[in-house]
């Protein structure tokens, strides 16, 4: 289980109604159904991932997130989730708006492009960072909209989005540096959001 | 003709006929006192009778969905690509029932049957049927076969409409509902195609107000044109271009010649039309296309599809095909959205295919995977 998925469950209420955007192979949705008795749907566009969701008996719906969530009513889900997909979208800010319209709350996770390794790579080699976490070359990466934690929080302020919780997680969380300077040492951010009233 | 039957075929099958003598009250208000249904079965019904799957056919389908009737058959049943041992509808796991619907022309009671009141063929007097009448008669067939609940009711196109109606009319008898290349109601364009086809039939001089059988003639030309119109709409521009392009069957455009030119597509369409006209009844075609046009899943539920599906208990698999313009992916998404609005279990896949509406009948790796994996899940429940 990816470390960010394990953290997310703490912010999900028992028996709540979930929409998982870019649900991948359905690992998180299945985990939440088994452990939190949630009900809901996963949206995905990758045929192979959809197959893996079907194998798990999940409700998976083929839908392109860049076309919005116009087929879902306002506040029709308790929580709308999107893990590690924000950076793959053509219009991440619009999808974020849609998530906050459809869900009472939202949980978003994404990789931190401000991590020191990425900064060091770019600074010393003058080339776009390639690492274990982000193993793609710039021209064939599905990740087309990178941001840092700071960038994301600026967007939240501009959009009047309230950050309920923020958690920074690393694959090897031996160091506590991420808690001191998360935008430099944090690998993955998990944001728990809702629209400010 | 297969000299030996393929290993993944259900093999040689024999249609069965079942007679019903209890009056069936139809949606139009009339009753059918006696009728028969022709059906085939593949696979074995298990002891708990929990592995039965119903196949609902589309406009031109019938009970012969898989396998061969004789070793001389040129082609297997119409959905042989998807029904058989190891195929998506795996006959090693499921007991598959496929019937010819009431009003059809392949053995079940329909316009070509004798009207007991007159001793002549029913012809145009056969009661107008709606999708719910087919569902009602299929439910009676299930009763006679001792099947309380279907593991799945499966249908493409018009068959998908029957599957959805099943889920609303008999929610406790449908565990899974598989709706392929279908719609909750036809669009105006779709009705327009059907009406053009019907007009082709009715304007054939041999039609005789539908009493052609009494005159020992058939409105073959009209029926063939109707089929040609339909066939065009079931294919995609791409598929037709790929298969036929502008290839000529005969003639040429050379200067100095005025021999008639025939494109391959013309000859193909005529062949399809003629073949169909020899195997289908014109009154059945009118009756079935009307049932298609009239179908509106949510009409009796305040025109609210979410309210309609709130009555369902089944889990749903919905599948559409990218180039299907007769039952476009948007129609399937409407079904999916209504199901999600009603908080029902649903899985949806939009399959990339170049073959238009016909794609639901044709082999396609992704379609086969989605279908097979979903049904594998049902088999292990």
Coordinates of C-alpha atoms in Angstrom, one line a residue:
Chain A
X1 CA 0.0 0.0 0.0
X2 CA 1.4 3.4 -0.9
X3 CA 2.1 5.4 2.2
X4 CA -0.2 8.2 1.2
X5 CA -3.1 5.8 0.9
X6 CA -2.6 4.6 4.5
X7 CA -2.7 8.1 5.8
X8 CA -5.9 9.0 4.0
X9 CA -8.1 6.6 5.8
X10 CA -7.9 8.7 9.0
X11 CA -9.8 11.5 7.3
X12 CA -12.6 9.3 5.9
X13 CA -15.7 8.7 8.0
X14 CA -17.1 5.2 8.5
X15 CA -19.7 4.4 5.9
X16 CA -19.3 7.6 4.0
X17 CA -19.9 8.0 0.3
X18 CA -16.7 8.3 -1.8
X19 CA -15.8 9.3 -5.3
X20 CA -12.2 8.4 -6.2
X21 CA -10.8 10.3 -9.2
X22 CA -8.2 8.5 -11.1
X23 CA -8.7 5.4 -8.9
X24 CA -6.0 3.4 -10.7
X25 CA -6.1 -0.3 -9.9
X26 CA -8.6 0.4 -7.1
X27 CA -6.3 -0.4 -4.2
X28 CA -7.4 2.6 -2.1
X29 CA -11.1 2.2 -2.9
X30 CA -11.0 -1.5 -2.0
X31 CA -9.1 -0.7 1.2
X32 CA -11.7 1.9 2.2
X33 CA -14.6 -0.4 1.4
X34 CA -13.0 -3.2 3.5
X35 CA -11.9 -1.1 6.4
X36 CA -14.3 1.9 6.5
X37 CA -17.3 0.3 4.9
X38 CA -17.6 3.2 2.4
X39 CA -19.7 3.1 -0.7
X40 CA -18.8 4.8 -3.9
X41 CA -17.3 4.9 -7.4
X42 CA -13.9 5.1 -8.9
X43 CA -13.3 7.0 -12.1
X44 CA -10.4 5.9 -14.4
X45 CA -9.5 6.1 -18.1
X46 CA -6.7 3.5 -18.3
X47 CA -8.2 0.2 -19.7
X48 CA -5.7 -2.0 -17.9
X49 CA -6.4 -0.3 -14.5
X50 CA -10.1 -0.6 -15.2
X51 CA -9.7 -4.3 -15.7
X52 CA -7.9 -4.6 -12.3
X53 CA -10.8 -2.7 -10.6
X54 CA -13.3 -5.1 -12.2
X55 CA -11.3 -8.0 -10.9
X56 CA -11.7 -6.5 -7.4
X57 CA -15.4 -6.2 -7.9
X58 CA -15.3 -2.4 -7.6
X59 CA -17.7 0.1 -9.2
X60 CA -15.3 1.6 -11.8
X61 CA -16.6 4.1 -14.3
X62 CA -14.6 5.1 -17.4
X63 CA -14.4 8.8 -17.4
X64 CA -11.9 11.5 -18.5
X65 CA -11.5 13.9 -15.5
X66 CA -10.4 16.7 -17.9
X67 CA -14.0 16.8 -19.1
X68 CA -15.1 17.7 -15.6
X69 CA -17.6 16.2 -13.2
X70 CA -20.7 17.7 -14.8
X71 CA -22.5 14.4 -14.4
X72 CA -22.4 14.6 -10.6
X73 CA -24.7 16.8 -8.5
X74 CA -23.4 19.3 -6.0
X75 CA -22.4 17.8 -2.7
X76 CA -23.4 14.3 -3.8
X77 CA -20.4 12.7 -2.1
X78 CA -19.0 13.0 1.4
X79 CA -15.4 12.9 0.2
X80 CA -14.0 13.2 -3.3
X81 CA -10.5 11.8 -3.5
X82 CA -7.7 12.2 -6.0
X83 CA -4.4 10.5 -5.3
X84 CA -1.3 11.3 -7.4
X85 CA -3.4 12.4 -10.4
X86 CA -3.5 16.2 -10.0
X87 CA -0.2 16.6 -11.9
X88 CA -1.5 14.5 -14.9
X89 CA -4.5 16.7 -15.6
X90 CA -4.8 19.3 -18.3
X91 CA -6.7 21.7 -16.1
X92 CA -5.9 20.7 -12.5
X93 CA -7.4 24.0 -11.1
X94 CA -10.7 23.4 -12.8
X95 CA -10.9 19.8 -11.6
X96 CA -10.2 21.0 -8.1
X97 CA -13.2 23.4 -8.4
X98 CA -15.3 20.5 -9.6
X99 CA -14.1 18.3 -6.7
X100 CA -15.1 20.9 -4.2
X101 CA -18.5 21.3 -5.8
X102 CA -19.3 17.6 -5.9
X103 CA -17.8 16.7 -2.5
X104 CA -18.5 18.1 0.9
X105 CA -14.8 17.5 1.5
X106 CA -11.8 16.6 -0.7
X107 CA -8.6 14.8 -0.3
X108 CA -5.8 15.5 -2.8
X109 CA -2.3 14.0 -2.9
X110 CA 0.5 14.9 -5.3
X111 CA 4.3 14.6 -5.5
X112 CA 6.3 17.6 -4.4
X113 CA 8.3 19.1 -7.2
X114 CA 10.0 21.3 -4.7
X115 CA 11.7 18.3 -3.0
X116 CA 15.4 18.9 -2.5
X117 CA 16.4 16.1 -4.9
X118 CA 14.4 17.6 -7.7
X119 CA 15.9 21.1 -6.9
X120 CA 19.4 19.6 -6.7
X121 CA 19.0 17.7 -10.0
X122 CA 17.8 20.7 -11.8
X123 CA 20.4 23.0 -10.2
X124 CA 23.4 20.8 -10.8
X125 CA 22.6 19.1 -14.1
X126 CA 20.4 21.7 -15.6
X127 CA 18.0 19.1 -16.7
X128 CA 14.4 18.1 -15.7
X129 CA 14.6 15.8 -12.7
X130 CA 14.2 12.0 -13.2
X131 CA 14.1 10.0 -10.0
X132 CA 12.6 6.8 -8.5
X133 CA 9.4 8.6 -7.7
X134 CA 9.2 10.5 -11.0
X135 CA 10.9 8.1 -13.4
X136 CA 9.8 9.7 -16.7
X137 CA 11.6 11.8 -19.2
X138 CA 10.1 15.2 -19.8
X139 CA 8.7 14.4 -23.2
X140 CA 6.8 11.2 -22.4
X141 CA 5.7 11.8 -18.8
X142 CA 2.1 11.6 -17.9
X143 CA 2.9 14.3 -15.3
X144 CA 2.3 17.5 -17.1
X145 CA 1.5 20.0 -14.3
X146 CA 4.0 19.8 -11.6
X147 CA 3.8 22.0 -8.5
X148 CA 5.4 22.4 -5.1
X149 CA 3.5 22.4 -1.8
X150 CA 3.9 26.2 -1.8
X151 CA 2.4 26.5 -5.3
X152 CA -0.6 24.4 -4.3
X153 CA -1.2 26.5 -1.2
X154 CA -1.1 29.7 -3.2
X155 CA -3.8 28.2 -5.4
X156 CA -5.9 27.2 -2.4
X157 CA -5.7 30.8 -1.0
X158 CA -6.6 32.3 -4.4
X159 CA -9.6 29.9 -4.7
X160 CA -10.6 30.4 -1.1
X161 CA -10.1 26.8 -0.3
X162 CA -9.8 25.8 3.4
X163 CA -7.0 23.4 4.2
X164 CA -8.5 21.2 7.0
X165 CA -5.4 19.0 7.3
X166 CA -2.1 18.7 5.6
X167 CA 0.2 15.7 5.9
X168 CA 3.6 15.3 4.4
X169 CA 4.8 11.8 3.8
X170 CA 8.0 10.2 2.6
X171 CA 8.6 6.7 1.5
X172 CA 11.4 6.4 4.1
X173 CA 10.3 8.6 6.9
X174 CA 13.4 8.2 9.1
X175 CA 14.2 11.9 9.0
X176 CA 11.9 14.4 10.6
X177 CA 13.3 17.1 8.3
X178 CA 10.1 17.0 6.3
X179 CA 8.3 18.4 9.3
X180 CA 10.7 21.2 9.6
X181 CA 10.9 22.2 6.0
X182 CA 8.2 20.2 4.2
X183 CA 8.5 22.0 0.8
X184 CA 12.2 21.0 0.7
X185 CA 12.1 17.5 2.3
X186 CA 8.6 16.3 1.8
X187 CA 8.0 13.9 -1.1
X188 CA 4.2 13.6 -1.2
X189 CA 1.6 15.9 0.2
X190 CA -1.9 14.9 1.3
X191 CA -4.3 17.8 1.6
X192 CA -7.7 17.6 3.2
X193 CA -9.8 20.4 1.8
X194 CA -13.2 22.1 1.8
X195 CA -14.6 25.2 0.3
X196 CA -14.5 28.1 2.8
X197 CA -17.9 29.5 3.5
Chain B
X1 CA -18.9 -25.5 -42.6
X2 CA -16.7 -26.7 -39.7
X3 CA -15.4 -30.2 -40.3
X4 CA -14.6 -30.4 -36.6
X5 CA -16.2 -28.0 -34.1
X6 CA -13.9 -25.4 -32.5
X7 CA -12.9 -26.4 -28.9
X8 CA -14.4 -23.2 -27.6
X9 CA -17.8 -23.8 -29.2
X10 CA -20.8 -25.0 -27.4
X11 CA -21.0 -27.5 -30.2
X12 CA -24.2 -28.8 -31.8
X13 CA -27.3 -27.4 -30.2
X14 CA -31.0 -28.2 -30.7
X15 CA -33.7 -25.5 -30.3
X16 CA -36.5 -26.3 -27.9
X17 CA -40.1 -25.1 -28.0
X18 CA -42.3 -24.4 -25.0
X19 CA -46.0 -23.9 -25.2
X20 CA -47.9 -21.4 -23.0
X21 CA -51.7 -21.7 -22.6
X22 CA -52.2 -19.1 -19.9
X23 CA -53.4 -15.8 -21.4
X24 CA -50.7 -13.1 -21.4
X25 CA -52.1 -9.6 -20.9
X26 CA -50.0 -7.3 -23.1
X27 CA -49.1 -3.6 -22.5
X28 CA -51.4 -2.7 -25.4
X29 CA -54.4 -4.1 -23.5
X30 CA -54.9 -7.1 -25.7
X31 CA -54.3 -10.7 -24.5
X32 CA -52.5 -13.5 -26.2
X33 CA -54.3 -16.7 -25.2
X34 CA -51.8 -19.2 -26.5
X35 CA -48.2 -18.8 -27.6
X36 CA -45.0 -20.6 -27.9
X37 CA -41.4 -19.6 -27.4
X38 CA -38.4 -21.2 -29.0
X39 CA -35.2 -21.2 -27.0
X40 CA -31.7 -22.8 -26.8
X41 CA -29.7 -23.5 -23.7
X42 CA -25.9 -23.9 -23.3
X43 CA -24.0 -25.2 -20.3
X44 CA -25.5 -26.9 -17.2
X45 CA -27.9 -25.5 -14.6
X46 CA -26.3 -26.0 -11.2
X47 CA -28.1 -27.7 -8.3
X48 CA -28.9 -24.4 -6.6
X49 CA -30.1 -23.0 -10.0
X50 CA -28.0 -19.9 -9.3
X51 CA -25.9 -19.9 -12.5
X52 CA -28.5 -19.1 -15.1
X53 CA -27.9 -16.3 -17.6
X54 CA -30.5 -14.8 -19.9
X55 CA -29.5 -13.5 -23.3
X56 CA -31.9 -10.9 -24.7
X57 CA -31.6 -10.4 -28.5
X58 CA -31.7 -7.3 -30.6
X59 CA -33.7 -6.4 -33.7
X60 CA -32.5 -9.2 -36.0
X61 CA -31.5 -11.7 -33.4
X62 CA -33.1 -14.9 -32.2
X63 CA -32.7 -18.0 -30.0
X64 CA -29.7 -19.3 -31.9
X65 CA -27.0 -17.3 -30.1
X66 CA -24.1 -19.9 -30.1
X67 CA -23.0 -23.2 -31.5
X68 CA -24.2 -25.0 -34.6
X69 CA -27.4 -26.7 -35.6
X70 CA -25.8 -29.1 -38.0
X71 CA -22.3 -29.8 -39.2
X72 CA -23.3 -28.2 -42.4
X73 CA -24.0 -24.8 -40.9
X74 CA -21.9 -22.1 -42.6
X75 CA -21.9 -19.9 -39.5
X76 CA -22.4 -20.4 -35.7
X77 CA -25.0 -18.5 -33.6
X78 CA -25.1 -14.7 -33.7
X79 CA -23.1 -14.2 -30.4
X80 CA -20.8 -17.2 -30.7
X81 CA -17.8 -14.9 -30.2
X82 CA -19.0 -14.3 -26.6
X83 CA -20.8 -17.5 -25.6
X84 CA -18.9 -20.8 -25.1
X85 CA -16.5 -22.7 -23.0
X86 CA -13.8 -20.2 -21.8
X87 CA -15.5 -17.3 -23.6
X88 CA -16.8 -14.2 -21.7
X89 CA -20.1 -15.9 -21.1
X90 CA -18.4 -19.1 -20.1
X91 CA -20.6 -22.1 -20.5
X92 CA -18.4 -24.1 -18.2
X93 CA -19.7 -21.8 -15.4
X94 CA -23.1 -20.5 -16.6
X95 CA -26.3 -22.0 -17.8
X96 CA -27.2 -19.8 -20.7
X97 CA -30.8 -19.3 -22.0
X98 CA -31.3 -17.6 -25.3
X99 CA -34.8 -17.3 -26.8
X100 CA -36.6 -15.9 -29.8
X101 CA -38.8 -13.1 -28.6
X102 CA -42.5 -13.1 -29.0
X103 CA -43.5 -11.4 -32.2
X104 CA -40.3 -12.6 -33.9
X105 CA -40.1 -14.9 -36.9
X106 CA -37.8 -17.7 -36.0
X107 CA -40.2 -20.0 -34.3
X108 CA -41.7 -18.1 -31.4
X109 CA -45.3 -17.0 -31.9
X110 CA -45.4 -13.9 -34.1
X111 CA -47.0 -12.4 -37.2
X112 CA -46.3 -15.4 -39.4
X113 CA -48.1 -17.7 -36.9
X114 CA -51.7 -18.8 -37.4
X115 CA -54.2 -16.7 -35.6
X116 CA -56.5 -19.2 -34.0
X117 CA -59.5 -16.9 -34.4
X118 CA -59.2 -16.7 -38.2
X119 CA -57.2 -19.7 -39.2
X120 CA -55.0 -17.4 -41.2
X121 CA -51.6 -15.9 -40.4
X122 CA -51.7 -13.1 -37.9
X123 CA -49.9 -10.7 -40.2
X124 CA -50.6 -7.1 -39.3
X125 CA -53.2 -8.1 -36.7
X126 CA -50.6 -9.5 -34.4
X127 CA -50.8 -7.4 -31.2
X128 CA -48.3 -4.6 -31.0
X129 CA -45.7 -5.5 -28.4
X130 CA -43.6 -3.5 -26.1
X131 CA -40.3 -4.3 -24.5
X132 CA -42.1 -5.1 -21.2
X133 CA -44.2 -7.8 -23.0
X134 CA -41.0 -9.5 -23.9
X135 CA -39.7 -9.3 -20.3
X136 CA -43.1 -10.7 -19.1
X137 CA -42.9 -13.6 -21.4
X138 CA -39.2 -14.2 -20.5
X139 CA -40.2 -14.2 -16.9
X140 CA -42.8 -16.9 -17.6
X141 CA -40.1 -18.9 -19.4
X142 CA -37.8 -18.6 -16.4
X143 CA -40.7 -19.9 -14.2
X144 CA -41.1 -23.0 -16.4
X145 CA -37.3 -23.6 -16.4
X146 CA -37.3 -23.3 -12.6
X147 CA -35.1 -20.3 -12.5
X148 CA -36.1 -17.9 -9.6
X149 CA -33.3 -15.4 -10.3
X150 CA -30.9 -14.9 -13.1
X151 CA -27.2 -14.6 -12.2
X152 CA -27.3 -12.1 -15.1
X153 CA -29.6 -10.7 -17.7
X154 CA -27.5 -9.7 -20.7
X155 CA -28.4 -7.8 -23.8
X156 CA -27.0 -5.5 -26.5
X157 CA -28.9 -2.7 -28.2
X158 CA -32.6 -3.6 -28.0
X159 CA -31.5 -6.5 -25.8
X160 CA -30.0 -4.0 -23.4
X161 CA -33.4 -2.3 -23.1
X162 CA -34.9 -5.7 -22.1
X163 CA -32.2 -6.2 -19.6
X164 CA -32.8 -2.8 -18.0
X165 CA -36.6 -3.4 -18.0
X166 CA -36.0 -6.7 -16.3
X167 CA -34.0 -5.0 -13.5
X168 CA -37.0 -2.6 -12.9
X169 CA -39.9 -5.0 -13.3
X170 CA -38.4 -8.0 -11.5
X171 CA -35.7 -6.5 -9.2
X172 CA -35.5 -9.6 -7.0
X173 CA -34.9 -11.9 -10.0
X174 CA -31.9 -10.1 -11.5
X175 CA -28.5 -10.2 -9.7
X176 CA -26.6 -8.6 -12.5
X177 CA -27.7 -6.6 -15.5
X178 CA -25.3 -6.3 -18.5
X179 CA -26.3 -3.5 -20.8
X180 CA -24.3 -3.2 -24.0
X181 CA -24.5 -0.5 -26.7
X182 CA -28.0 0.4 -25.6
X183 CA -30.0 3.5 -24.5
X184 CA -32.8 4.4 -22.1
X185 CA -34.8 5.7 -25.1
X186 CA -34.1 6.3 -28.8
X187 CA -33.2 9.7 -30.1
X188 CA -35.3 11.4 -32.8
X189 CA -32.6 10.6 -35.4
X190 CA -32.8 6.9 -34.4
X191 CA -36.6 6.9 -34.7
X192 CA -36.2 8.6 -38.0
X193 CA -34.0 5.7 -39.3
X194 CA -36.6 3.2 -38.2
X195 CA -39.4 5.0 -39.8
X196 CA -37.6 5.3 -43.1
X197 CA -37.0 1.5 -43.0
X198 CA -40.7 0.9 -42.2
X199 CA -41.7 3.1 -45.1
X200 CA -39.5 1.1 -47.4
X201 CA -41.4 -2.0 -46.4
X202 CA -44.9 -0.5 -46.5
X203 CA -44.4 1.1 -49.9
X204 CA -43.4 -2.2 -51.5
X205 CA -46.4 -3.1 -53.8
X206 CA -46.2 -6.7 -52.4
X207 CA -46.8 -5.5 -48.8
X208 CA -50.6 -5.6 -49.3
X209 CA -51.3 -3.8 -46.0
X210 CA -49.3 -6.5 -44.3
X211 CA -51.5 -9.4 -45.6
X212 CA -48.8 -10.6 -48.0
X213 CA -48.8 -14.2 -46.7
X214 CA -52.4 -14.6 -47.5
X215 CA -51.5 -13.6 -51.1
X216 CA -48.5 -16.0 -51.1
X217 CA -46.1 -13.1 -51.8
X218 CA -43.4 -11.3 -49.9
X219 CA -42.4 -7.6 -49.8
X220 CA -38.8 -8.7 -50.3
X221 CA -37.6 -5.5 -52.0
X222 CA -39.0 -3.3 -49.2
X223 CA -37.6 -5.5 -46.5
X224 CA -34.2 -5.5 -48.3
X225 CA -34.1 -1.7 -48.5
X226 CA -35.1 -1.5 -44.8
X227 CA -32.2 -3.8 -43.9
X228 CA -29.8 -1.8 -46.1
X229 CA -30.7 1.4 -44.3
X230 CA -30.3 -0.3 -40.9
X231 CA -27.0 -1.9 -42.0
X232 CA -25.5 1.5 -43.0
X233 CA -26.3 2.9 -39.6
X234 CA -24.8 -0.1 -37.7
X235 CA -21.4 0.4 -39.4
X236 CA -19.1 3.3 -39.1
X237 CA -17.9 5.5 -42.0
X238 CA -14.4 4.2 -41.2
X239 CA -15.4 0.5 -41.2
X240 CA -17.1 0.9 -44.5
X241 CA -14.2 2.8 -46.0
X242 CA -11.7 0.2 -44.7
X243 CA -13.7 -2.8 -46.0
X244 CA -14.9 -1.4 -49.4
X245 CA -13.4 2.0 -50.1
X246 CA -14.4 3.0 -53.6
X247 CA -13.5 -0.5 -55.0
X248 CA -15.4 -1.5 -58.0
X249 CA -17.1 -4.9 -58.4
X250 CA -17.5 -4.4 -62.1
X251 CA -17.3 -1.8 -64.8
X252 CA -14.7 1.0 -65.2
X253 CA -14.5 4.7 -65.6
X254 CA -12.2 4.6 -68.7
X255 CA -13.0 7.1 -71.3
X256 CA -14.8 5.8 -74.3
X257 CA -16.7 3.2 -72.2
X258 CA -20.2 3.6 -70.8
X259 CA -20.5 0.2 -69.2
X260 CA -22.4 0.3 -65.9
X261 CA -20.2 0.6 -62.8
X262 CA -21.0 -1.1 -59.6
X263 CA -19.2 -0.2 -56.4
X264 CA -18.4 -3.1 -54.0
X265 CA -20.4 -1.4 -51.2
X266 CA -23.5 -1.4 -53.5
X267 CA -23.2 -5.1 -54.1
X268 CA -22.5 -5.9 -50.5
X269 CA -25.5 -3.9 -49.2
X270 CA -27.8 -5.5 -51.8
X271 CA -26.5 -8.9 -50.8
X272 CA -27.1 -8.1 -47.1
X273 CA -30.6 -6.8 -47.9
X274 CA -31.6 -9.8 -50.0
X275 CA -30.2 -12.3 -47.5
X276 CA -32.2 -10.6 -44.7
X277 CA -35.3 -10.5 -46.8
X278 CA -35.2 -14.2 -47.2
X279 CA -34.9 -14.9 -43.5
X280 CA -37.0 -12.2 -41.8
X281 CA -40.7 -11.3 -41.7
X282 CA -41.7 -7.8 -42.7
X283 CA -44.4 -7.6 -40.0
X284 CA -42.0 -8.7 -37.4
X285 CA -39.6 -6.0 -38.5
X286 CA -42.3 -3.4 -38.2
X287 CA -43.4 -4.7 -34.8
X288 CA -39.9 -4.8 -33.4
X289 CA -38.8 -1.4 -34.6
X290 CA -42.0 0.1 -33.1
X291 CA -41.2 -1.5 -29.8
X292 CA -37.7 0.0 -30.0
X293 CA -39.2 3.5 -30.8
X294 CA -41.7 3.3 -28.0
X295 CA -39.3 2.2 -25.3
X296 CA -38.6 4.8 -22.7
X297 CA -37.2 3.4 -19.5
X298 CA -38.2 6.3 -17.3
X299 CA -41.6 7.3 -18.8
X300 CA -43.6 5.7 -16.0
X301 CA -41.2 7.0 -13.4
X302 CA -41.9 10.7 -13.9
X303 CA -39.4 10.8 -16.7
X304 CA -36.7 10.6 -14.0
X305 CA -34.1 7.9 -14.8
X306 CA -32.7 8.1 -11.3
X307 CA -36.1 7.4 -9.8
X308 CA -36.5 4.5 -12.3
X309 CA -33.2 2.9 -11.4
X310 CA -33.9 3.4 -7.7
X311 CA -36.2 0.3 -8.1
X312 CA -33.4 -1.9 -9.3
X313 CA -31.5 -4.2 -7.0
X314 CA -29.1 -5.6 -9.6
X315 CA -25.5 -4.6 -10.1
X316 CA -24.8 -3.2 -13.6
X317 CA -22.2 -3.5 -16.2
X318 CA -22.6 -0.9 -19.0
X319 CA -20.5 -1.0 -22.2
X320 CA -20.4 1.3 -25.2
X321 CA -18.3 1.6 -28.3
X322 CA -16.5 4.7 -29.5
X323 CA -17.7 4.8 -33.1
X324 CA -21.3 3.6 -32.4
X325 CA -23.5 6.5 -33.6
X326 CA -26.8 4.6 -33.5
X327 CA -26.4 3.9 -29.7
X328 CA -23.7 6.4 -29.0
X329 CA -21.5 6.3 -25.8
X330 CA -23.4 9.4 -24.6
X331 CA -26.6 7.2 -24.3
X332 CA -24.6 4.7 -22.2
X333 CA -23.2 7.5 -20.0
X334 CA -26.8 8.6 -19.4
X335 CA -27.6 5.2 -18.1
X336 CA -24.4 5.2 -15.9
X337 CA -25.2 8.7 -14.5
X338 CA -28.7 7.7 -13.6
X339 CA -27.4 4.5 -11.9
X340 CA -24.9 6.5 -9.9
X341 CA -27.5 9.1 -9.1
X342 CA -29.6 6.2 -7.7
X343 CA -26.6 4.9 -5.8
X344 CA -26.5 1.6 -7.6
X345 CA -23.5 -0.6 -8.3
X346 CA -22.2 0.1 -11.8
X347 CA -19.2 -0.5 -13.9
X348 CA -18.8 1.3 -17.2
X349 CA -16.3 0.8 -20.1
X350 CA -16.2 2.7 -23.3
X351 CA -14.5 0.4 -25.8
X352 CA -12.4 1.8 -28.6
X353 CA -13.7 0.2 -31.8
X354 CA -13.9 1.2 -35.5
X355 CA -17.0 -0.9 -36.2
X356 CA -19.9 1.2 -35.1
X357 CA -22.9 -0.4 -33.5
X358 CA -22.0 -3.8 -34.9
X359 CA -19.0 -3.8 -32.5
X360 CA -21.1 -5.4 -29.8
X361 CA -21.3 -8.6 -31.9
X362 CA -17.6 -8.6 -33.0
X363 CA -14.5 -9.9 -31.4
X364 CA -12.6 -7.1 -29.6
X365 CA -9.8 -7.8 -27.1
X366 CA -10.7 -5.1 -24.6
X367 CA -14.5 -5.8 -24.8
X368 CA -13.8 -9.5 -24.3
X369 CA -11.6 -8.7 -21.3
X370 CA -14.1 -6.4 -19.6
X371 CA -16.9 -8.8 -20.3
X372 CA -15.0 -11.9 -19.2
X373 CA -13.6 -10.4 -16.0
X374 CA -17.0 -9.0 -14.9
X375 CA -18.7 -12.3 -15.5
X376 CA -15.9 -14.2 -13.8
X377 CA -16.7 -12.1 -10.7
X378 CA -20.4 -13.2 -10.9
X379 CA -19.4 -16.8 -11.2
X380 CA -17.5 -16.7 -7.9
X381 CA -20.3 -15.0 -5.9

